[in-house]
Amino acid sequence: MAYTVPNTFSNGTVISSEEITENNDALRNYINGGVSASDISTLNPWVEAKHIMKGLYQPITNEYEMESGLSAGSPVFPFYHPGYFGSQFHKKGGSGRADVPNTHVDFYLVRDATVFFYYTISPRVLAPLDTSSPTNVLISLNVDGSTINTSQNSFTEQIEVNNSGGADEPIVSRYRRRTYSYQYVCEMTAGDHTIKLVGQSGATSVPLKFYTYSLQAFY
């Protein structure tokens, strides 16, 4: 039903603070969930851009919180280098997936939303000293503590081909490594969330290049 002011005042009447508070509470409750479809006219459009609160931009994290949802992305697209990854990040024994440094995305949803996350990354796996034992790195997406196994991808060190056409010893060829990309769509509830990359590798040091991400949440 349409909004009705609980207390009205005329000239010469005494106004009490309780009545003012009651009016303020009634208006707040109406705006925050009390408006019904019948209260809005369908004859003439009345909602314009000026009637909608301006979004809030966070320059440090490159996040834009708009009325329709959250939008974020890599602050220095498209050449963000998060550092190095390798066996030193794993738990003792070198087994188990660990967080990939500087790939976390923490965000807050005002309401339940459909979340779209897209990322690219290019691990430049160095050649191992022992060429009989190839060095691999495994990277997956992790959402709120749960690893998405379908996002898993494995990278190996680059090898060169000698003049005879046979494979020579693996040598460093970092700038020929292709970028891996993955997109993930899910329904998330209101509140705090974390999306990150996790992985494992037998290599001590794996340079990570060209990491970018795009996050969109639709309320």
PDB file of N, CA and C in Angstrom, residues 110-196:
ATOM      1  N   VAL A 110      26.331  -7.302  -0.880  1.00  0.00           N
ATOM      2  CA  VAL A 110      25.252  -6.718  -0.091  1.00  0.00           C
ATOM      3  C   VAL A 110      24.040  -7.646  -0.067  1.00  0.00           C
ATOM      4  N   ARG A 111      23.801  -8.314  -1.186  1.00  0.00           N
ATOM      5  CA  ARG A 111      22.670  -9.245  -1.294  1.00  0.00           C
ATOM      6  C   ARG A 111      23.134 -10.513  -2.010  1.00  0.00           C
ATOM      7  N   ASP A 112      22.273 -11.540  -2.012  1.00  0.00           N
ATOM      8  CA  ASP A 112      22.561 -12.741  -2.789  1.00  0.00           C
ATOM      9  C   ASP A 112      22.763 -12.347  -4.243  1.00  0.00           C
ATOM     10  N   ALA A 113      23.712 -12.991  -4.910  1.00  0.00           N
ATOM     11  CA  ALA A 113      24.046 -12.559  -6.263  1.00  0.00           C
ATOM     12  C   ALA A 113      24.541 -13.716  -7.114  1.00  0.00           C
ATOM     13  N   THR A 114      24.445 -13.513  -8.411  1.00  0.00           N
ATOM     14  CA  THR A 114      25.084 -14.395  -9.379  1.00  0.00           C
ATOM     15  C   THR A 114      26.461 -13.821  -9.676  1.00  0.00           C
ATOM     16  N   VAL A 115      27.506 -14.597  -9.402  1.00  0.00           N
ATOM     17  CA  VAL A 115      28.874 -14.101  -9.496  1.00  0.00           C
ATOM     18  C   VAL A 115      29.586 -14.717 -10.705  1.00  0.00           C
ATOM     19  N   PHE A 116      30.199 -13.856 -11.474  1.00  0.00           N
ATOM     20  CA  PHE A 116      30.992 -14.287 -12.635  1.00  0.00           C
ATOM     21  C   PHE A 116      32.448 -13.910 -12.374  1.00  0.00           C
ATOM     22  N   PHE A 117      33.347 -14.907 -12.423  1.00  0.00           N
ATOM     23  CA  PHE A 117      34.772 -14.666 -12.181  1.00  0.00           C
ATOM     24  C   PHE A 117      35.574 -15.225 -13.349  1.00  0.00           C
ATOM     25  N   TYR A 118      36.429 -14.388 -13.896  1.00  0.00           N
ATOM     26  CA  TYR A 118      37.264 -14.796 -15.025  1.00  0.00           C
ATOM     27  C   TYR A 118      38.707 -14.409 -14.713  1.00  0.00           C
ATOM     28  N   TYR A 119      39.649 -15.344 -14.948  1.00  0.00           N
ATOM     29  CA  TYR A 119      41.044 -15.002 -14.698  1.00  0.00           C
ATOM     30  C   TYR A 119      41.947 -15.607 -15.764  1.00  0.00           C
ATOM     31  N   THR A 120      43.115 -15.013 -15.904  1.00  0.00           N
ATOM     32  CA  THR A 120      44.171 -15.553 -16.759  1.00  0.00           C
ATOM     33  C   THR A 120      45.474 -15.513 -15.971  1.00  0.00           C
ATOM     34  N   ILE A 121      46.363 -16.474 -16.237  1.00  0.00           N
ATOM     35  CA  ILE A 121      47.669 -16.507 -15.582  1.00  0.00           C
ATOM     36  C   ILE A 121      48.627 -17.323 -16.446  1.00  0.00           C
ATOM     37  N   SER A 122      49.903 -17.001 -16.351  1.00  0.00           N
ATOM     38  CA  SER A 122      50.906 -17.695 -17.167  1.00  0.00           C
ATOM     39  C   SER A 122      52.104 -18.078 -16.303  1.00  0.00           C
ATOM     40  N   PRO A 123      52.097 -19.294 -15.730  1.00  0.00           N
ATOM     41  CA  PRO A 123      53.274 -19.777 -14.999  1.00  0.00           C
ATOM     42  C   PRO A 123      54.403 -20.087 -15.977  1.00  0.00           C
ATOM     43  N   ARG A 124      55.590 -19.551 -15.732  1.00  0.00           N
ATOM     44  CA  ARG A 124      56.746 -19.779 -16.610  1.00  0.00           C
ATOM     45  C   ARG A 124      57.674 -20.771 -15.923  1.00  0.00           C
ATOM     46  N   VAL A 125      57.352 -22.055 -16.065  1.00  0.00           N
ATOM     47  CA  VAL A 125      58.074 -23.086 -15.331  1.00  0.00           C
ATOM     48  C   VAL A 125      59.494 -23.223 -15.860  1.00  0.00           C
ATOM     49  N   LEU A 126      60.467 -23.106 -14.971  1.00  0.00           N
ATOM     50  CA  LEU A 126      61.869 -23.213 -15.351  1.00  0.00           C
ATOM     51  C   LEU A 126      62.258 -24.671 -15.566  1.00  0.00           C
ATOM     52  N   ALA A 127      63.280 -24.891 -16.356  1.00  0.00           N
ATOM     53  CA  ALA A 127      63.755 -26.256 -16.611  1.00  0.00           C
ATOM     54  C   ALA A 127      64.434 -26.812 -15.357  1.00  0.00           C
ATOM     55  N   PRO A 128      64.192 -28.077 -15.005  1.00  0.00           N
ATOM     56  CA  PRO A 128      64.820 -28.667 -13.822  1.00  0.00           C
ATOM     57  C   PRO A 128      66.288 -29.008 -14.085  1.00  0.00           C
ATOM     58  N   LEU A 129      67.050 -29.100 -13.004  1.00  0.00           N
ATOM     59  CA  LEU A 129      68.442 -29.500 -13.142  1.00  0.00           C
ATOM     60  C   LEU A 129      68.539 -30.944 -13.598  1.00  0.00           C
ATOM     61  N   ASP A 130      67.631 -31.775 -13.107  1.00  0.00           N
ATOM     62  CA  ASP A 130      67.593 -33.176 -13.518  1.00  0.00           C
ATOM     63  C   ASP A 130      66.583 -33.315 -14.646  1.00  0.00           C
ATOM     64  N   THR A 131      67.052 -33.392 -15.878  1.00  0.00           N
ATOM     65  CA  THR A 131      66.156 -33.415 -17.033  1.00  0.00           C
ATOM     66  C   THR A 131      65.384 -34.716 -17.156  1.00  0.00           C
ATOM     67  N   SER A 132      65.742 -35.738 -16.400  1.00  0.00           N
ATOM     68  CA  SER A 132      64.994 -36.989 -16.445  1.00  0.00           C
ATOM     69  C   SER A 132      63.720 -36.912 -15.609  1.00  0.00           C
ATOM     70  N   SER A 133      63.581 -35.849 -14.812  1.00  0.00           N
ATOM     71  CA  SER A 133      62.405 -35.681 -13.967  1.00  0.00           C
ATOM     72  C   SER A 133      61.759 -34.339 -14.274  1.00  0.00           C
ATOM     73  N   PRO A 134      60.774 -34.309 -15.186  1.00  0.00           N
ATOM     74  CA  PRO A 134      60.157 -33.041 -15.586  1.00  0.00           C
ATOM     75  C   PRO A 134      59.525 -32.317 -14.398  1.00  0.00           C
ATOM     76  N   THR A 135      59.554 -31.015 -14.455  1.00  0.00           N
ATOM     77  CA  THR A 135      58.972 -30.189 -13.410  1.00  0.00           C
ATOM     78  C   THR A 135      57.595 -29.712 -13.850  1.00  0.00           C
ATOM     79  N   ASN A 136      56.597 -29.953 -13.028  1.00  0.00           N
ATOM     80  CA  ASN A 136      55.238 -29.530 -13.329  1.00  0.00           C
ATOM     81  C   ASN A 136      54.740 -28.569 -12.258  1.00  0.00           C
ATOM     82  N   VAL A 137      53.722 -27.788 -12.611  1.00  0.00           N
ATOM     83  CA  VAL A 137      53.017 -26.961 -11.639  1.00  0.00           C
ATOM     84  C   VAL A 137      51.530 -27.103 -11.918  1.00  0.00           C
ATOM     85  N   LEU A 138      50.777 -27.324 -10.837  1.00  0.00           N
ATOM     86  CA  LEU A 138      49.335 -27.526 -10.927  1.00  0.00           C
ATOM     87  C   LEU A 138      48.636 -26.337 -10.286  1.00  0.00           C
ATOM     88  N   ILE A 139      47.676 -25.739 -10.984  1.00  0.00           N
ATOM     89  CA  ILE A 139      46.953 -24.588 -10.459  1.00  0.00           C
ATOM     90  C   ILE A 139      45.451 -24.800 -10.636  1.00  0.00           C
ATOM     91  N   SER A 140      44.685 -24.468  -9.584  1.00  0.00           N
ATOM     92  CA  SER A 140      43.229 -24.578  -9.611  1.00  0.00           C
ATOM     93  C   SER A 140      42.609 -23.340  -8.978  1.00  0.00           C
ATOM     94  N   LEU A 141      41.311 -23.179  -9.205  1.00  0.00           N
ATOM     95  CA  LEU A 141      40.552 -22.098  -8.584  1.00  0.00           C
ATOM     96  C   LEU A 141      39.969 -22.594  -7.265  1.00  0.00           C
ATOM     97  N   ASN A 142      39.965 -21.722  -6.246  1.00  0.00           N
ATOM     98  CA  ASN A 142      39.418 -22.052  -4.942  1.00  0.00           C
ATOM     99  C   ASN A 142      38.414 -20.964  -4.541  1.00  0.00           C
ATOM    100  N   VAL A 143      37.199 -21.382  -4.198  1.00  0.00           N
ATOM    101  CA  VAL A 143      36.139 -20.448  -3.848  1.00  0.00           C
ATOM    102  C   VAL A 143      35.677 -20.710  -2.420  1.00  0.00           C
ATOM    103  N   ASP A 144      35.883 -19.747  -1.538  1.00  0.00           N
ATOM    104  CA  ASP A 144      35.469 -19.857  -0.134  1.00  0.00           C
ATOM    105  C   ASP A 144      35.973 -21.137   0.523  1.00  0.00           C
ATOM    106  N   GLY A 145      37.211 -21.510   0.217  1.00  0.00           N
ATOM    107  CA  GLY A 145      37.835 -22.666   0.849  1.00  0.00           C
ATOM    108  C   GLY A 145      37.639 -23.980   0.125  1.00  0.00           C
ATOM    109  N   SER A 146      36.837 -23.995  -0.932  1.00  0.00           N
ATOM    110  CA  SER A 146      36.597 -25.225  -1.686  1.00  0.00           C
ATOM    111  C   SER A 146      37.248 -25.131  -3.062  1.00  0.00           C
ATOM    112  N   THR A 147      38.081 -26.113  -3.390  1.00  0.00           N
ATOM    113  CA  THR A 147      38.778 -26.128  -4.667  1.00  0.00           C
ATOM    114  C   THR A 147      37.850 -26.623  -5.774  1.00  0.00           C
ATOM    115  N   ILE A 148      37.830 -25.912  -6.897  1.00  0.00           N
ATOM    116  CA  ILE A 148      37.024 -26.292  -8.054  1.00  0.00           C
ATOM    117  C   ILE A 148      37.898 -27.181  -8.937  1.00  0.00           C
ATOM    118  N   ASN A 149      37.708 -28.478  -8.838  1.00  0.00           N
ATOM    119  CA  ASN A 149      38.583 -29.422  -9.537  1.00  0.00           C
ATOM    120  C   ASN A 149      38.500 -29.300 -11.054  1.00  0.00           C
ATOM    121  N   THR A 150      37.341 -28.869 -11.563  1.00  0.00           N
ATOM    122  CA  THR A 150      37.208 -28.729 -13.014  1.00  0.00           C
ATOM    123  C   THR A 150      38.048 -27.589 -13.573  1.00  0.00           C
ATOM    124  N   SER A 151      38.565 -26.736 -12.685  1.00  0.00           N
ATOM    125  CA  SER A 151      39.396 -25.618 -13.136  1.00  0.00           C
ATOM    126  C   SER A 151      40.877 -25.980 -13.183  1.00  0.00           C
ATOM    127  N   GLN A 152      41.215 -27.196 -12.810  1.00  0.00           N
ATOM    128  CA  GLN A 152      42.620 -27.611 -12.687  1.00  0.00           C
ATOM    129  C   GLN A 152      43.356 -27.590 -14.019  1.00  0.00           C
ATOM    130  N   ASN A 153      44.584 -27.090 -13.990  1.00  0.00           N
ATOM    131  CA  ASN A 153      45.423 -27.102 -15.178  1.00  0.00           C
ATOM    132  C   ASN A 153      46.872 -27.367 -14.779  1.00  0.00           C
ATOM    133  N   SER A 154      47.587 -28.125 -15.599  1.00  0.00           N
ATOM    134  CA  SER A 154      48.968 -28.497 -15.310  1.00  0.00           C
ATOM    135  C   SER A 154      49.903 -27.856 -16.326  1.00  0.00           C
ATOM    136  N   PHE A 155      51.030 -27.344 -15.830  1.00  0.00           N
ATOM    137  CA  PHE A 155      52.023 -26.692 -16.678  1.00  0.00           C
ATOM    138  C   PHE A 155      53.360 -27.422 -16.542  1.00  0.00           C
ATOM    139  N   THR A 156      54.087 -27.567 -17.630  1.00  0.00           N
ATOM    140  CA  THR A 156      55.416 -28.170 -17.602  1.00  0.00           C
ATOM    141  C   THR A 156      56.425 -27.188 -18.153  1.00  0.00           C
ATOM    142  N   GLU A 157      57.707 -27.497 -17.910  1.00  0.00           N
ATOM    143  CA  GLU A 157      58.754 -26.592 -18.384  1.00  0.00           C
ATOM    144  C   GLU A 157      58.835 -26.597 -19.906  1.00  0.00           C
ATOM    145  N   GLN A 158      59.280 -25.478 -20.437  1.00  0.00           N
ATOM    146  CA  GLN A 158      59.406 -25.340 -21.888  1.00  0.00           C
ATOM    147  C   GLN A 158      60.613 -26.142 -22.386  1.00  0.00           C
ATOM    148  N   ILE A 159      60.482 -26.774 -23.549  1.00  0.00           N
ATOM    149  CA  ILE A 159      61.616 -27.462 -24.158  1.00  0.00           C
ATOM    150  C   ILE A 159      61.883 -26.871 -25.537  1.00  0.00           C
ATOM    151  N   GLU A 160      63.117 -26.971 -25.960  1.00  0.00           N
ATOM    152  CA  GLU A 160      63.511 -26.500 -27.281  1.00  0.00           C
ATOM    153  C   GLU A 160      63.793 -27.704 -28.176  1.00  0.00           C
ATOM    154  N   VAL A 161      63.715 -27.520 -29.459  1.00  0.00           N
ATOM    155  CA  VAL A 161      63.994 -28.574 -30.428  1.00  0.00           C
ATOM    156  C   VAL A 161      65.316 -28.259 -31.122  1.00  0.00           C
ATOM    157  N   ASN A 162      66.226 -29.273 -31.177  1.00  0.00           N
ATOM    158  CA  ASN A 162      67.528 -29.018 -31.794  1.00  0.00           C
ATOM    159  C   ASN A 162      67.440 -29.147 -33.330  1.00  0.00           C
ATOM    160  N   ASN A 163      68.551 -28.936 -33.994  1.00  0.00           N
ATOM    161  CA  ASN A 163      68.557 -28.917 -35.459  1.00  0.00           C
ATOM    162  C   ASN A 163      68.188 -30.258 -36.089  1.00  0.00           C
ATOM    163  N   SER A 164      68.384 -31.348 -35.360  1.00  0.00           N
ATOM    164  CA  SER A 164      68.081 -32.665 -35.913  1.00  0.00           C
ATOM    165  C   SER A 164      66.595 -33.016 -35.822  1.00  0.00           C
ATOM    166  N   GLY A 165      65.828 -32.150 -35.178  1.00  0.00           N
ATOM    167  CA  GLY A 165      64.399 -32.410 -35.044  1.00  0.00           C
ATOM    168  C   GLY A 165      64.031 -33.144 -33.783  1.00  0.00           C
ATOM    169  N   GLY A 166      65.005 -33.555 -32.990  1.00  0.00           N
ATOM    170  CA  GLY A 166      64.724 -34.250 -31.735  1.00  0.00           C
ATOM    171  C   GLY A 166      64.673 -33.264 -30.583  1.00  0.00           C
ATOM    172  N   ALA A 167      64.106 -33.704 -29.501  1.00  0.00           N
ATOM    173  CA  ALA A 167      64.006 -32.834 -28.335  1.00  0.00           C
ATOM    174  C   ALA A 167      65.352 -32.715 -27.647  1.00  0.00           C
ATOM    175  N   ASP A 168      65.818 -31.517 -27.468  1.00  0.00           N
ATOM    176  CA  ASP A 168      67.061 -31.274 -26.758  1.00  0.00           C
ATOM    177  C   ASP A 168      66.753 -31.155 -25.271  1.00  0.00           C
ATOM    178  N   GLU A 169      67.765 -30.877 -24.473  1.00  0.00           N
ATOM    179  CA  GLU A 169      67.536 -30.684 -23.052  1.00  0.00           C
ATOM    180  C   GLU A 169      66.643 -29.467 -22.835  1.00  0.00           C
ATOM    181  N   PRO A 170      65.733 -29.564 -21.850  1.00  0.00           N
ATOM    182  CA  PRO A 170      64.866 -28.426 -21.580  1.00  0.00           C
ATOM    183  C   PRO A 170      65.681 -27.195 -21.198  1.00  0.00           C
ATOM    184  N   ILE A 171      65.348 -26.062 -21.761  1.00  0.00           N
ATOM    185  CA  ILE A 171      66.003 -24.815 -21.404  1.00  0.00           C
ATOM    186  C   ILE A 171      64.936 -23.774 -21.124  1.00  0.00           C
ATOM    187  N   VAL A 172      65.330 -22.703 -20.459  1.00  0.00           N
ATOM    188  CA  VAL A 172      64.384 -21.664 -20.079  1.00  0.00           C
ATOM    189  C   VAL A 172      63.862 -20.958 -21.322  1.00  0.00           C
ATOM    190  N   SER A 173      62.556 -20.878 -21.435  1.00  0.00           N
ATOM    191  CA  SER A 173      61.945 -20.173 -22.559  1.00  0.00           C
ATOM    192  C   SER A 173      60.665 -19.517 -22.054  1.00  0.00           C
ATOM    193  N   ARG A 174      60.808 -18.648 -21.074  1.00  0.00           N
ATOM    194  CA  ARG A 174      59.661 -18.124 -20.329  1.00  0.00           C
ATOM    195  C   ARG A 174      58.692 -17.318 -21.187  1.00  0.00           C
ATOM    196  N   TYR A 175      59.196 -16.600 -22.146  1.00  0.00           N
ATOM    197  CA  TYR A 175      58.320 -15.706 -22.886  1.00  0.00           C
ATOM    198  C   TYR A 175      57.578 -16.403 -24.013  1.00  0.00           C
ATOM    199  N   ARG A 176      57.696 -17.719 -24.088  1.00  0.00           N
ATOM    200  CA  ARG A 176      56.909 -18.483 -25.049  1.00  0.00           C
ATOM    201  C   ARG A 176      55.757 -19.212 -24.371  1.00  0.00           C
ATOM    202  N   ARG A 177      55.666 -19.103 -23.061  1.00  0.00           N
ATOM    203  CA  ARG A 177      54.623 -19.803 -22.319  1.00  0.00           C
ATOM    204  C   ARG A 177      53.272 -19.134 -22.553  1.00  0.00           C
ATOM    205  N   ARG A 178      52.292 -19.912 -22.943  1.00  0.00           N
ATOM    206  CA  ARG A 178      50.974 -19.362 -23.200  1.00  0.00           C
ATOM    207  C   ARG A 178      50.226 -19.070 -21.891  1.00  0.00           C
ATOM    208  N   THR A 179      49.252 -18.185 -21.982  1.00  0.00           N
ATOM    209  CA  THR A 179      48.452 -17.816 -20.827  1.00  0.00           C
ATOM    210  C   THR A 179      47.253 -18.745 -20.702  1.00  0.00           C
ATOM    211  N   TYR A 180      46.979 -19.178 -19.466  1.00  0.00           N
ATOM    212  CA  TYR A 180      45.842 -20.048 -19.194  1.00  0.00           C
ATOM    213  C   TYR A 180      44.701 -19.208 -18.645  1.00  0.00           C
ATOM    214  N   SER A 181      43.490 -19.445 -19.128  1.00  0.00           N
ATOM    215  CA  SER A 181      42.331 -18.685 -18.664  1.00  0.00           C
ATOM    216  C   SER A 181      41.213 -19.635 -18.243  1.00  0.00           C
ATOM    217  N   TYR A 182      40.365 -19.150 -17.332  1.00  0.00           N
ATOM    218  CA  TYR A 182      39.261 -19.959 -16.836  1.00  0.00           C
ATOM    219  C   TYR A 182      38.152 -19.023 -16.359  1.00  0.00           C
ATOM    220  N   GLN A 183      36.902 -19.405 -16.583  1.00  0.00           N
ATOM    221  CA  GLN A 183      35.773 -18.623 -16.106  1.00  0.00           C
ATOM    222  C   GLN A 183      34.867 -19.470 -15.221  1.00  0.00           C
ATOM    223  N   TYR A 184      34.316 -18.843 -14.206  1.00  0.00           N
ATOM    224  CA  TYR A 184      33.528 -19.550 -13.208  1.00  0.00           C
ATOM    225  C   TYR A 184      32.286 -18.730 -12.880  1.00  0.00           C
ATOM    226  N   VAL A 185      31.120 -19.369 -12.894  1.00  0.00           N
ATOM    227  CA  VAL A 185      29.857 -18.707 -12.582  1.00  0.00           C
ATOM    228  C   VAL A 185      29.165 -19.494 -11.469  1.00  0.00           C
ATOM    229  N   CYS A 186      28.695 -18.806 -10.439  1.00  0.00           N
ATOM    230  CA  CYS A 186      28.014 -19.487  -9.341  1.00  0.00           C
ATOM    231  C   CYS A 186      27.060 -18.534  -8.638  1.00  0.00           C
ATOM    232  N   GLU A 187      26.180 -19.104  -7.814  1.00  0.00           N
ATOM    233  CA  GLU A 187      25.286 -18.318  -6.974  1.00  0.00           C
ATOM    234  C   GLU A 187      25.913 -18.188  -5.590  1.00  0.00           C
ATOM    235  N   MET A 188      25.999 -16.957  -5.080  1.00  0.00           N
ATOM    236  CA  MET A 188      26.591 -16.716  -3.769  1.00  0.00           C
ATOM    237  C   MET A 188      25.631 -15.939  -2.886  1.00  0.00           C
ATOM    238  N   THR A 189      25.705 -16.208  -1.595  1.00  0.00           N
ATOM    239  CA  THR A 189      24.855 -15.518  -0.638  1.00  0.00           C
ATOM    240  C   THR A 189      25.485 -14.201  -0.216  1.00  0.00           C
ATOM    241  N   ALA A 190      24.706 -13.350   0.404  1.00  0.00           N
ATOM    242  CA  ALA A 190      25.210 -12.071   0.897  1.00  0.00           C
ATOM    243  C   ALA A 190      26.286 -12.298   1.957  1.00  0.00           C
ATOM    244  N   GLY A 191      27.296 -11.418   1.979  1.00  0.00           N
ATOM    245  CA  GLY A 191      28.359 -11.527   2.965  1.00  0.00           C
ATOM    246  C   GLY A 191      29.740 -11.522   2.345  1.00  0.00           C
ATOM    247  N   ASP A 192      30.740 -11.894   3.144  1.00  0.00           N
ATOM    248  CA  ASP A 192      32.133 -11.888   2.707  1.00  0.00           C
ATOM    249  C   ASP A 192      32.474 -13.173   1.955  1.00  0.00           C
ATOM    250  N   HIS A 193      33.307 -13.030   0.916  1.00  0.00           N
ATOM    251  CA  HIS A 193      33.722 -14.174   0.111  1.00  0.00           C
ATOM    252  C   HIS A 193      35.182 -14.001  -0.319  1.00  0.00           C
ATOM    253  N   THR A 194      35.817 -15.120  -0.657  1.00  0.00           N
ATOM    254  CA  THR A 194      37.195 -15.114  -1.133  1.00  0.00           C
ATOM    255  C   THR A 194      37.336 -16.055  -2.318  1.00  0.00           C
ATOM    256  N   ILE A 195      37.908 -15.547  -3.385  1.00  0.00           N
ATOM    257  CA  ILE A 195      38.262 -16.369  -4.536  1.00  0.00           C
ATOM    258  C   ILE A 195      39.770 -16.263  -4.715  1.00  0.00           C
ATOM    259  N   LYS A 196      40.438 -17.406  -4.894  1.00  0.00           N
ATOM    260  CA  LYS A 196      41.893 -17.399  -5.011  1.00  0.00           C
ATOM    261  C   LYS A 196      42.346 -18.567  -5.868  1.00  0.00           C
TER     262      LYS A 196
END
